[in-house]
CSV table of C-alpha atoms and ligand atoms in Angstrom, one decimal:
chain,number,residue,atom,x,y,z
A,5,MET,CA,-34.1,-5.3,22.6
A,6,THR,CA,-31.1,-6.6,24.2
A,7,ALA,CA,-27.3,-4.7,24.4
A,8,ARG,CA,-27.0,-8.4,22.0
A,9,GLU,CA,-28.6,-8.0,19.7
A,10,THR,CA,-27.5,-5.3,18.9
A,11,GLU,CA,-25.5,-4.1,15.7
A,12,TYR,CA,-22.1,-2.5,16.0
A,13,GLU,CA,-20.6,-0.1,13.6
A,14,LEU,CA,-17.2,0.7,13.7
A,15,VAL,CA,-15.8,4.4,14.4
A,16,LEU,CA,-11.9,5.5,12.9
A,17,GLY,CA,-10.3,7.6,11.9
A,18,MET,CA,-6.0,7.2,12.0
A,19,GLU,CA,-2.9,10.0,12.2
A,20,VAL,CA,-0.2,9.0,10.0
A,21,HIS,CA,3.6,10.1,11.1
A,22,ALA,CA,5.5,10.3,7.7
A,23,GLU,CA,9.6,9.9,7.8
A,24,LEU,CA,10.3,13.1,5.1
A,25,LEU,CA,12.8,11.7,2.2
A,26,THR,CA,15.1,15.1,2.8
A,27,GLU,CA,19.0,14.3,2.3
A,28,SER,CA,19.0,16.4,6.2
A,29,LYS,CA,16.9,16.6,9.3
A,30,MET,CA,14.0,19.4,9.8
A,31,PHE,CA,15.9,22.1,11.7
A,32,CYS,CA,19.8,21.5,11.7
A,33,SER,CA,21.7,20.8,8.4
A,34,CYS,CA,22.6,16.9,10.2
A,35,SER,CA,21.5,14.5,7.9
A,36,ALA,CA,18.5,12.9,7.6
A,37,ALA,CA,20.0,9.2,7.1
A,38,PHE,CA,18.1,5.8,7.9
A,39,GLY,CA,20.9,3.9,9.8
A,40,GLY,CA,24.5,5.3,10.4
A,41,ALA,CA,26.5,5.0,13.0
A,42,PRO,CA,24.8,5.9,16.4
A,43,ASN,CA,25.0,9.1,17.7
A,44,SER,CA,27.0,9.8,14.4
A,45,HIS,CA,24.4,12.4,12.4
A,46,CYS,CA,23.6,14.5,15.5
A,47,CYS,CA,25.5,18.7,16.4
A,48,PRO,CA,23.9,21.3,19.2
A,49,VAL,CA,20.9,22.5,18.0
A,50,CYS,CA,19.2,18.3,17.8
A,51,LEU,CA,20.3,17.4,20.3
A,52,GLY,CA,18.9,20.7,22.1
A,53,LEU,CA,22.6,22.1,23.2
A,54,PRO,CA,21.8,25.3,25.7
A,55,GLY,CA,22.9,28.2,23.1
A,56,SER,CA,22.0,26.5,19.9
A,57,LEU,CA,19.6,28.0,16.9
A,58,PRO,CA,16.6,25.6,14.5
A,59,THR,CA,16.7,26.8,11.1
A,60,ILE,CA,13.2,25.1,9.3
A,61,ASN,CA,14.6,22.9,6.2
A,62,ARG,CA,12.8,24.7,3.6
A,63,ARG,CA,12.3,21.5,1.2
A,64,ALA,CA,10.6,19.2,4.2
A,65,VAL,CA,8.3,22.7,3.9
A,66,GLU,CA,7.6,22.3,-0.1
A,67,PHE,CA,7.2,17.5,1.3
A,68,VAL,CA,4.6,18.6,2.9
A,69,VAL,CA,3.5,22.1,0.7
A,70,ARG,CA,3.2,18.6,-1.9
A,71,THR,CA,1.2,16.6,-0.8
A,72,ALA,CA,-1.3,18.5,1.3
A,73,LEU,CA,-2.4,19.5,-2.5
A,74,ALA,CA,-2.8,16.1,-3.2
A,75,LEU,CA,-4.7,15.6,-0.5
A,76,ASN,CA,-7.4,18.3,-1.8
A,77,CYS,CA,-6.2,20.5,0.8
A,78,GLU,CA,-6.4,24.1,2.0
A,79,ILE,CA,-3.2,26.3,2.3
A,80,SER,CA,-1.7,27.6,4.9
A,81,LEU,CA,0.1,30.9,3.9
A,82,HIS,CA,1.2,31.6,7.0
A,83,SER,CA,1.4,28.9,10.1
A,84,ILE,CA,3.3,28.7,13.0
A,85,PHE,CA,5.5,26.0,15.0
A,86,TYR,CA,5.0,24.8,18.5
A,87,ARG,CA,6.8,23.3,21.2
A,88,LYS,CA,5.0,20.4,22.6
A,89,ASN,CA,6.5,19.9,26.3
A,90,TYR,CA,7.1,16.0,27.7
A,91,TYR,CA,9.7,14.0,28.6
A,92,TYR,CA,11.0,11.3,27.1
A,93,PRO,CA,14.3,9.6,27.0
A,94,ASP,CA,15.2,8.9,23.0
A,95,LEU,CA,13.2,12.8,22.3
A,96,PRO,CA,16.7,15.4,23.6
A,97,LYS,CA,15.5,18.3,23.8
A,98,GLY,CA,13.0,18.1,26.5
A,99,TYR,CA,9.7,18.4,23.4
A,100,GLN,CA,8.9,18.1,20.0
A,101,ILE,CA,8.6,21.4,17.0
A,102,SER,CA,5.2,20.3,15.8
A,103,GLN,CA,2.8,22.5,14.3
A,104,TYR,CA,-0.3,22.8,16.6
A,105,GLY,CA,-3.6,22.0,15.6
A,106,PRO,CA,-5.4,25.0,13.0
A,107,ALA,CA,-2.1,25.9,12.5
A,108,ALA,CA,-0.5,23.5,9.9
A,109,ILE,CA,0.1,24.0,6.7
A,110,GLY,CA,-3.2,21.7,4.7
A,111,THR,CA,-6.1,22.1,6.0
A,112,GLY,CA,-9.5,20.6,5.2
A,113,GLY,CA,-8.6,18.1,2.3
A,114,TYR,CA,-9.7,14.6,2.0
A,115,LEU,CA,-8.4,11.4,-0.2
A,116,ASP,CA,-11.3,8.9,-2.5
A,117,ILE,CA,-11.4,5.4,-0.9
A,118,GLU,CA,-12.8,2.7,-2.4
A,119,VAL,CA,-14.0,-1.0,-0.9
A,120,GLY,CA,-16.2,-3.1,-2.5
A,121,GLY,CA,-16.4,-0.6,-5.2
A,122,ALA,CA,-18.7,2.0,-2.9
A,123,VAL,CA,-16.4,5.5,-3.2
A,124,LYS,CA,-16.5,7.0,0.1
A,125,ARG,CA,-14.4,10.7,0.8
A,126,VAL,CA,-12.2,10.0,3.8
A,127,HIS,CA,-11.6,13.9,4.7
A,128,ILE,CA,-8.7,14.5,6.4
A,129,ARG,CA,-8.4,17.3,9.5
A,130,ARG,CA,-4.5,18.7,8.8
A,131,VAL,CA,-1.0,18.0,7.1
A,132,HIS,CA,1.5,18.7,9.4
A,133,LEU,CA,4.8,19.1,10.3
A,134,GLU,CA,7.1,18.2,12.9
A,135,GLU,CA,10.2,16.1,13.9
A,136,ASP,CA,11.1,13.0,15.1
A,137,THR,CA,12.2,10.8,18.2
A,138,GLY,CA,15.6,9.8,18.4
A,139,LYS,CA,15.4,5.4,19.5
A,140,LEU,CA,15.4,3.5,22.3
A,141,PHE,CA,17.5,0.1,22.5
A,142,HIS,CA,16.3,-2.0,25.3
A,143,VAL,CA,19.7,-4.9,25.9
A,144,PRO,CA,19.7,-7.7,28.2
A,145,GLY,CA,21.3,-6.6,31.4
A,146,GLY,CA,17.9,-4.4,32.0
A,147,LYS,CA,19.7,-1.2,30.7
A,148,SER,CA,18.9,0.7,27.3
A,149,HIS,CA,20.8,2.9,24.7
A,150,VAL,CA,19.7,5.5,22.8
A,151,ASP,CA,20.2,6.8,19.5
A,152,TYR,CA,20.0,10.4,18.6
A,153,ASN,CA,20.4,10.0,14.4
A,154,ARG,CA,16.9,10.1,14.0
A,155,ALA,CA,15.8,13.1,16.7
A,156,GLY,CA,15.0,16.3,14.3
A,157,VAL,CA,14.2,14.7,11.1
A,158,PRO,CA,11.6,16.2,9.4
A,159,LEU,CA,8.2,13.7,10.2
A,160,MET,CA,4.8,15.1,8.6
A,161,GLU,CA,1.5,14.4,10.4
A,162,ILE,CA,-1.1,13.4,7.9
A,163,VAL,CA,-5.0,13.5,10.4
A,164,THR,CA,-8.6,12.5,9.1
A,165,GLU,CA,-11.1,15.0,10.3
A,166,THR,CA,-13.5,14.5,13.7
A,167,PRO,CA,-15.9,12.5,13.7
A,168,PRO,CA,-14.8,10.4,11.5
A,169,ASP,CA,-15.6,8.4,7.9
A,170,MET,CA,-14.4,5.1,8.6
A,171,ASN,CA,-16.1,2.1,9.3
A,172,SER,CA,-14.3,-0.9,9.3
A,173,ALA,CA,-10.7,-2.5,8.4
A,174,ASP,CA,-10.7,-3.3,5.0
A,175,GLU,CA,-11.1,0.7,4.2
A,176,ALA,CA,-8.4,1.5,6.8
A,177,ARG,CA,-5.8,-0.9,5.0
A,178,ASP,CA,-7.5,1.1,1.8
A,179,TYR,CA,-6.5,4.7,3.0
A,180,LEU,CA,-3.3,3.3,4.3
A,181,THR,CA,-2.6,1.7,0.5
A,182,ARG,CA,-3.8,4.8,-1.1
A,183,LEU,CA,-2.6,7.1,1.1
A,184,ARG,CA,1.0,4.7,1.3
A,185,ALA,CA,0.8,5.3,-3.1
A,186,ILE,CA,0.7,9.0,-2.9
A,187,LEU,CA,3.4,9.5,-0.6
A,188,VAL,CA,5.5,7.8,-2.6
A,189,THR,CA,4.5,9.2,-5.3
A,190,LEU,CA,5.1,12.1,-4.5
A,191,CYS,CA,8.5,10.5,-3.4
A,192,VAL,CA,7.8,12.4,-0.1
A,193,CYS,CA,8.6,9.1,1.2
A,194,ASP,CA,9.6,5.3,0.7
A,195,GLY,CA,6.7,4.5,2.5
A,196,LYS,CA,7.7,1.8,4.1
A,197,MET,CA,6.1,0.3,7.0
A,198,GLU,CA,8.1,-2.7,8.1
A,199,GLU,CA,11.1,0.0,9.2
A,200,GLY,CA,9.2,2.7,10.1
A,201,SER,CA,9.0,5.0,8.1
A,202,MET,CA,5.3,5.5,7.3
A,203,ARG,CA,3.2,4.7,11.7
A,204,CYS,CA,0.1,5.1,11.8
A,205,GLU,CA,-2.1,4.5,14.9
A,206,ALA,CA,-6.0,4.6,14.8
A,207,ASN,CA,-8.5,6.2,17.2
A,208,MET,CA,-11.5,3.3,17.4
A,209,SER,CA,-14.8,3.6,19.0
A,210,ILE,CA,-18.3,2.0,18.2
A,211,ARG,CA,-21.8,2.7,18.1
A,212,PRO,CA,-25.5,0.9,17.5
A,213,ILE,CA,-25.0,0.8,13.9
A,214,GLY,CA,-27.7,3.3,13.4
A,215,SER,CA,-26.9,6.4,16.1
A,216,ALA,CA,-24.7,9.1,16.0
A,217,GLY,CA,-23.2,9.2,18.1
A,218,LEU,CA,-20.1,8.4,20.0
A,219,GLY,CA,-18.7,6.2,21.6
A,220,VAL,CA,-14.7,6.2,24.3
A,221,LYS,CA,-12.2,5.8,21.3
A,222,THR,CA,-9.2,4.1,22.4
A,223,GLU,CA,-5.7,4.6,20.5
A,224,LEU,CA,-4.1,1.4,18.8
A,225,LYS,CA,-0.1,2.0,18.5
A,226,ASN,CA,3.2,0.3,16.8
A,227,ILE,CA,0.4,-1.3,13.5
A,228,ASN,CA,4.0,-1.4,11.4
A,229,SER,CA,2.8,-3.8,9.0
A,230,PHE,CA,-0.1,-3.6,5.9
A,231,ARG,CA,-1.5,-6.6,7.6
A,232,THR,CA,-1.2,-5.6,10.5
A,233,VAL,CA,-3.6,-3.4,10.3
A,234,TYR,CA,-5.6,-5.3,9.6
A,235,ARG,CA,-6.2,-7.6,12.1
A,236,GLY,CA,-5.2,-5.0,15.2
A,237,ILE,CA,-8.3,-3.0,13.5
A,238,GLU,CA,-10.0,-6.2,13.6
A,239,TYR,CA,-8.5,-6.9,16.9
A,240,GLU,CA,-9.8,-3.8,18.2
A,241,PHE,CA,-13.8,-4.2,17.2
A,242,GLN,CA,-14.1,-7.6,18.4
A,243,ARG,CA,-12.9,-6.2,22.1
A,244,GLN,CA,-15.3,-3.3,22.5
A,245,ARG,CA,-18.1,-5.3,20.7
A,246,GLU,CA,-17.8,-7.4,23.8
A,247,ILE,CA,-16.9,-5.5,26.3
A,248,VAL,CA,-20.0,-3.7,25.5
A,249,GLU,CA,-22.5,-6.0,24.7
A,250,SER,CA,-21.6,-8.1,28.7
A,251,GLY,CA,-22.2,-4.7,30.1
A,252,GLY,CA,-18.9,-3.4,31.2
A,253,ARG,CA,-17.9,0.1,29.5
A,254,VAL,CA,-14.8,0.5,27.2
A,255,VAL,CA,-12.8,2.8,29.0
A,256,GLN,CA,-10.3,5.6,27.0
A,257,GLU,CA,-6.5,4.4,26.7
A,258,THR,CA,-3.8,4.3,24.4
A,259,ARG,CA,-2.9,0.3,22.9
A,260,ARG,CA,-0.7,-1.2,20.7
A,261,TRP,CA,-0.7,-4.1,19.5
A,262,ASP,CA,1.5,-7.1,20.2
A,263,GLU,CA,1.9,-9.6,17.1
A,264,ALA,CA,3.6,-12.3,19.4
A,265,ARG,CA,0.1,-13.0,20.8
A,266,GLY,CA,-1.9,-12.0,18.3
A,267,ALA,CA,-4.1,-9.3,20.7
A,268,THR,CA,-4.4,-5.7,22.3
A,269,ALA,CA,-3.1,-4.7,25.1
A,270,PRO,CA,-3.5,-1.6,27.2
A,271,MET,CA,-0.2,1.3,27.3
A,272,ARG,CA,-1.2,3.7,29.1
A,273,ALA,CA,-4.4,6.2,29.8
A,274,LYS,CA,-4.0,8.9,27.3
A,275,GLU,CA,-3.3,12.0,28.5
A,276,VAL,CA,-4.9,14.7,27.2
A,277,GLU,CA,-3.6,17.8,24.8
A,278,GLU,CA,-3.4,20.2,27.2
A,279,GLU,CA,-0.8,18.3,29.4
A,280,TYR,CA,2.1,18.8,25.8
A,281,ARG,CA,1.3,22.3,27.7
A,282,TYR,CA,2.7,23.8,23.9
A,283,PHE,CA,3.7,27.5,23.8
A,284,PRO,CA,5.1,29.1,20.2
A,285,GLU,CA,8.5,27.9,19.0
A,286,PRO,CA,10.0,31.4,20.5
A,287,ASP,CA,13.1,30.5,18.3
A,288,LEU,CA,11.5,29.8,14.5
A,289,ARG,CA,9.4,33.2,12.8
A,290,PRO,CA,6.2,32.4,11.9
A,291,LEU,CA,6.4,30.3,8.4
A,292,ASP,CA,5.4,32.3,5.6
A,293,LEU,CA,5.1,31.0,2.8
A,294,ASP,CA,4.9,32.8,-0.7
A,295,PRO,CA,1.9,32.4,-3.0
A,296,GLU,CA,3.4,32.0,-6.2
A,297,TRP,CA,6.1,28.6,-5.1
A,298,ILE,CA,2.2,27.5,-4.1
A,299,ASP,CA,1.4,28.0,-7.7
A,300,GLU,CA,4.6,26.4,-8.7
A,301,ILE,CA,3.8,23.0,-6.7
A,302,ARG,CA,1.0,22.4,-7.5
A,303,ARG,CA,1.9,22.7,-11.0
A,304,THR,CA,5.3,21.0,-11.0
A,305,LEU,CA,2.8,17.4,-9.4
A,306,PRO,CA,3.1,14.6,-11.2
A,307,GLU,CA,0.1,11.3,-12.6
A,308,LEU,CA,-1.7,11.0,-9.1
A,309,PRO,CA,-2.5,7.4,-8.2
A,310,ALA,CA,-5.7,9.2,-8.8
A,311,GLN,CA,-5.9,11.0,-12.6
A,312,ARG,CA,-3.3,7.3,-13.3
A,313,LYS,CA,-6.6,5.9,-12.5
A,314,ARG,CA,-8.8,7.3,-14.2
A,315,ARG,CA,-6.2,7.1,-17.4
A,316,TYR,CA,-6.9,3.1,-17.6
A,317,ILE,CA,-10.7,3.5,-17.6
A,318,GLU,CA,-10.9,6.3,-20.4
A,319,GLN,CA,-7.8,5.8,-22.8
A,320,LEU,CA,-6.6,1.5,-21.8
A,321,HIS,CA,-10.8,1.2,-21.6
A,322,LEU,CA,-9.8,-1.2,-18.3
A,323,PRO,CA,-12.0,-1.6,-16.1
A,324,SER,CA,-12.7,-0.2,-12.5
A,325,TYR,CA,-11.3,-2.9,-11.0
A,326,ASP,CA,-7.8,-3.3,-13.2
A,327,ALA,CA,-7.0,0.1,-12.6
A,328,GLY,CA,-8.0,0.3,-9.2
A,329,VAL,CA,-5.3,-2.4,-8.5
A,330,LEU,CA,-3.4,-1.7,-10.7
A,331,THR,CA,-3.1,2.2,-9.0
A,332,SER,CA,-2.5,0.9,-5.6
A,333,SER,CA,1.5,1.2,-5.4
A,334,PRO,CA,3.9,2.9,-7.7
A,335,ALA,CA,6.0,0.6,-8.9
A,336,MET,CA,3.2,-1.7,-10.2
A,337,SER,CA,1.2,1.8,-12.1
A,338,ARG,CA,5.2,2.2,-14.0
A,339,PHE,CA,5.3,-1.8,-14.4
A,340,PHE,CA,2.6,-1.5,-15.7
A,341,ASP,CA,2.4,1.6,-18.2
A,342,THR,CA,6.3,0.5,-19.8
A,343,ALA,CA,5.0,-2.2,-20.6
A,344,VAL,CA,1.5,-0.7,-22.5
A,345,ASP,CA,5.0,1.6,-24.0
A,346,LEU,CA,6.1,-1.6,-25.4
A,347,TYR,CA,2.8,-3.0,-26.5
A,348,PRO,CA,0.5,-0.7,-27.1
A,349,GLU,CA,-3.2,-2.7,-28.5
A,350,GLY,CA,-2.1,-5.6,-25.0
A,351,SER,CA,-3.2,-2.7,-22.0
A,352,LYS,CA,-5.3,-5.5,-21.2
A,353,VAL,CA,-3.8,-8.9,-21.1
A,354,VAL,CA,-1.0,-6.7,-19.6
A,355,SER,CA,-3.1,-6.3,-16.2
A,356,ASN,CA,-4.3,-10.1,-16.8
A,357,TRP,CA,-0.5,-10.6,-16.1
A,358,LEU,CA,-0.3,-8.3,-13.3
A,359,MET,CA,-3.0,-8.8,-11.1
A,360,GLY,CA,-3.4,-12.8,-11.9
A,361,ASP,CA,0.2,-14.6,-11.8
A,362,PHE,CA,2.8,-12.5,-11.1
A,363,SER,CA,0.6,-11.0,-8.3
A,364,ARG,CA,0.8,-13.9,-6.9
A,365,LEU,CA,3.9,-14.7,-7.0
A,366,LEU,CA,4.9,-11.0,-5.7
A,367,ASN,CA,2.5,-12.7,-2.5
A,368,GLU,CA,3.7,-15.7,-2.2
A,369,ASP,CA,7.0,-13.9,-1.8
A,370,GLY,CA,6.1,-10.9,0.1
A,371,ILE,CA,8.3,-8.5,-1.6
A,372,GLU,CA,7.5,-5.8,-4.3
A,373,ILE,CA,6.9,-5.4,-8.3
A,374,ASN,CA,10.9,-3.7,-8.5
A,375,GLU,CA,12.2,-6.4,-6.7
A,376,SER,CA,11.6,-8.8,-8.5
A,377,PRO,CA,13.8,-9.8,-12.0
A,378,VAL,CA,11.6,-9.6,-14.4
A,379,THR,CA,10.8,-6.3,-16.7
A,380,PRO,CA,8.2,-5.1,-18.7
A,381,SER,CA,9.3,-5.4,-21.8
A,382,MET,CA,10.3,-8.9,-20.8
A,383,LEU,CA,6.5,-10.4,-19.2
A,384,VAL,CA,5.3,-8.4,-23.2
A,385,GLU,CA,8.5,-10.7,-24.3
A,386,MET,CA,7.0,-13.8,-23.2
A,387,ILE,CA,2.9,-12.2,-23.4
A,388,LYS,CA,3.6,-12.1,-27.4
A,389,LEU,CA,4.7,-16.0,-28.3
A,390,ILE,CA,1.9,-17.5,-27.1
A,391,GLN,CA,-0.1,-15.0,-28.2
A,392,SER,CA,1.1,-16.3,-31.4
A,393,GLY,CA,1.5,-19.3,-31.2
A,394,ILE,CA,5.2,-20.3,-30.2
A,395,ILE,CA,3.9,-21.2,-26.8
A,396,SER,CA,0.1,-22.4,-25.6
A,397,SER,CA,-0.5,-20.2,-22.1
A,398,ARG,CA,-0.6,-23.2,-19.6
A,399,SER,CA,3.4,-23.7,-20.7
A,400,GLY,CA,3.0,-19.2,-20.5
A,401,LYS,CA,2.7,-19.7,-17.3
A,402,GLU,CA,5.2,-22.1,-16.8
A,403,VAL,CA,7.6,-20.0,-18.4
A,404,PHE,CA,6.3,-16.9,-16.3
A,405,GLU,CA,7.1,-18.8,-13.0
A,406,GLU,CA,10.6,-19.3,-14.6
A,407,MET,CA,11.1,-16.3,-15.4
A,408,HIS,CA,10.8,-14.5,-12.1
A,409,ARG,CA,13.1,-17.3,-10.2
A,410,THR,CA,15.5,-16.4,-12.7
A,411,GLY,CA,15.1,-13.8,-14.3
A,412,GLN,CA,16.6,-15.3,-18.0
A,413,PRO,CA,14.6,-14.2,-20.8
A,414,PRO,CA,11.7,-16.0,-21.9
A,415,ASP,CA,12.8,-17.1,-25.2
A,416,ALA,CA,16.3,-18.8,-23.5
A,417,ILE,CA,13.7,-21.3,-21.3
A,418,VAL,CA,11.6,-21.7,-23.6
A,419,LYS,CA,14.0,-23.4,-25.8
A,420,ALA,CA,16.5,-24.9,-22.3
A,421,LYS,CA,12.5,-26.2,-21.8
A,422,GLY,CA,12.0,-27.5,-25.0
A,423,VAL,CA,8.0,-25.6,-24.5
A,424,THR,CA,7.4,-24.2,-27.8
A,425,GLN,CA,3.6,-25.3,-28.7
A,426,ILE,CA,3.6,-27.9,-31.6
A,427,GLY,CA,1.2,-25.7,-34.2
A,428,ASP,CA,2.5,-28.4,-37.0
A,429,GLU,CA,-0.8,-30.0,-38.7
A,430,SER,CA,0.1,-32.8,-39.7
A,431,ALA,CA,2.0,-33.7,-35.8
A,432,ILE,CA,-1.0,-33.0,-34.3
A,433,GLU,CA,-3.5,-34.7,-36.8
A,434,ALA,CA,-0.8,-38.3,-35.1
A,435,LEU,CA,-1.5,-37.9,-32.4
A,436,ALA,CA,-4.9,-37.5,-32.8
A,437,ASP,CA,-4.8,-40.7,-35.1
A,438,GLN,CA,-3.0,-42.3,-31.8
A,439,ILE,CA,-5.8,-41.3,-28.6
A,440,LEU,CA,-7.9,-42.1,-31.3
A,441,SER,CA,-7.4,-45.4,-31.0
A,442,ALA,CA,-6.5,-46.2,-27.9
A,443,ASN,CA,-10.2,-45.1,-27.1
A,444,PRO,CA,-12.7,-46.8,-28.4
A,445,ASP,CA,-15.6,-46.8,-25.6
A,446,VAL,CA,-15.2,-43.5,-25.8
A,447,VAL,CA,-15.5,-42.7,-30.0
A,448,GLU,CA,-18.4,-44.7,-29.4
A,449,LYS,CA,-19.6,-43.0,-26.9
A,450,PHE,CA,-19.0,-40.1,-28.6
A,451,ARG,CA,-21.1,-40.9,-31.9
A,452,SER,CA,-24.1,-42.5,-30.1
A,453,GLY,CA,-24.1,-38.5,-28.8
A,454,LYS,CA,-22.6,-37.5,-26.1
A,455,GLU,CA,-20.7,-34.7,-27.5
A,456,GLY,CA,-19.6,-33.4,-24.9
A,457,VAL,CA,-16.8,-36.1,-24.3
A,458,ILE,CA,-14.2,-34.0,-27.1
A,459,GLY,CA,-12.9,-32.1,-24.3
A,460,PHE,CA,-11.8,-35.6,-22.9
A,461,LEU,CA,-10.3,-36.8,-26.1
A,462,VAL,CA,-8.9,-33.7,-25.8
A,463,GLY,CA,-6.7,-33.9,-22.6
A,464,GLN,CA,-5.5,-37.5,-23.4
A,465,LEU,CA,-3.7,-35.8,-26.2
A,466,MET,CA,-2.6,-32.3,-24.8
A,467,LYS,CA,-1.2,-34.7,-22.2
A,468,ALA,CA,0.6,-37.2,-24.6
A,469,SER,CA,2.3,-34.0,-26.2
A,470,GLN,CA,2.9,-32.6,-23.1
A,471,GLY,CA,0.7,-29.8,-22.9
A,472,ARG,CA,2.9,-28.9,-26.3
A,473,ALA,CA,-0.3,-29.2,-28.4
A,474,ASN,CA,-2.4,-25.9,-29.5
A,475,PRO,CA,-5.4,-26.6,-28.2
A,476,GLU,CA,-7.7,-25.4,-30.3
A,477,MET,CA,-5.4,-26.7,-33.5
A,478,ALA,CA,-6.4,-30.4,-31.1
A,479,GLN,CA,-10.1,-29.9,-31.3
A,480,ARG,CA,-9.8,-29.4,-34.8
A,481,ALA,CA,-7.8,-32.4,-35.5
A,482,LEU,CA,-10.1,-34.5,-33.3
A,483,ARG,CA,-13.8,-33.7,-34.6
A,484,SER,CA,-13.3,-34.1,-38.3
A,485,ARG,CA,-12.2,-37.1,-37.3
A,486,LEU,CA,-14.7,-38.4,-35.8
A,487,SER,CA,-17.3,-36.9,-37.5
A,488,LYS,CA,-16.2,-38.7,-40.3
A,489,ASP,CA,-17.1,-42.2,-41.5
B,29,ZN,ZN1,21.0,18.1,13.6
B,30,MN,MN1,3.1,13.5,16.3
């Protein structure tokens, strides 16, 4: 077999960094809030000045335990912080305090993903706690500025198991979507990839399908949106395939996604772990966790997306596909839950609106459901207007779009637009007479056996009523007239 005929598969693992939503930083009492005047959230501890001593943020530990439990990890009751030494201008101490290898709070977990109806278990190697770096700003004139407000903000790292379980860009995107839903549900991270509070790095290699070995991997950084995850991974998969197929060798390196070029570009040769000269942080005692505290955290975990999905399927009898889409975003499932509370017998129709027109409009605007002025009660009110025959479902789509654009309640839109459905028998019969006398040739066709033309006549009637006639009544009125004589 020549190389060209070999089919390759992608082997992909992921590291996710999530900024934790604590009030204060990881090892000092400075504010961990996003933004602020440059270098206004700093103190001797997060600047690493001589003589300063770090103390561990209990809330940050709790957030990592919460996440590790939600990801089915073992919790280490005894864990250690290390110094990861490297020099970079955004790292004022010259080292990052991090957890290293098996000394992490959470180990050996998993997250189930679902792509194309197939469930796959992605194993998680560890969930650990560390601190963020500051930010560099490169300004015109070849100068750079540094802001240490972010230096020392609690950062959680979630690393998938080696050898990696994922084999496609679709799987990677689904993993990230579900992980984000968990973090947001747990209120430990806001999950905003565009703002950098959730960042991911993918390591990727390829191998001939069916072979068990692992190829040389590259690491992809600078992925800052869900769209980029997919594009970046697809690009890198293609790039590696082309190298191997033309007889070359993939070089182990870190590459970054270049959004402007729509391509990955080399960044630097990968440091090997030893170069960080890890050693236990001498200013911190080992972290010993009380098993009762862990149990309490476990007991008070909120309903997680996977449990919610099961509830939608088992109790609300939603199709698995609907349940998966609705639980992929916590804001979406919160909206759905509230709407179903208001209209318990309408779960499927609410789900249809959320997955159909509503999702389409949200995608067009690039916003989340909680950023639309449409509330659960407005949606339910509109669905009830359709179901009681006051407006047609076609007008419903129009009313919905208007609600989304203006935030006006549905009844006001219906009044203003005059889209009330014509459900008055005599009005529809008058329209039917009008349509039949205007189309004698079509009536002739119907009577000679071509009953399919009824669709055309109904369409004409709907048009004459500006879409407001009740379509079933229109159909009935036309048929009864055509079958007479
Ligand atoms: Zn500080
Ligand atoms: Mn890290």
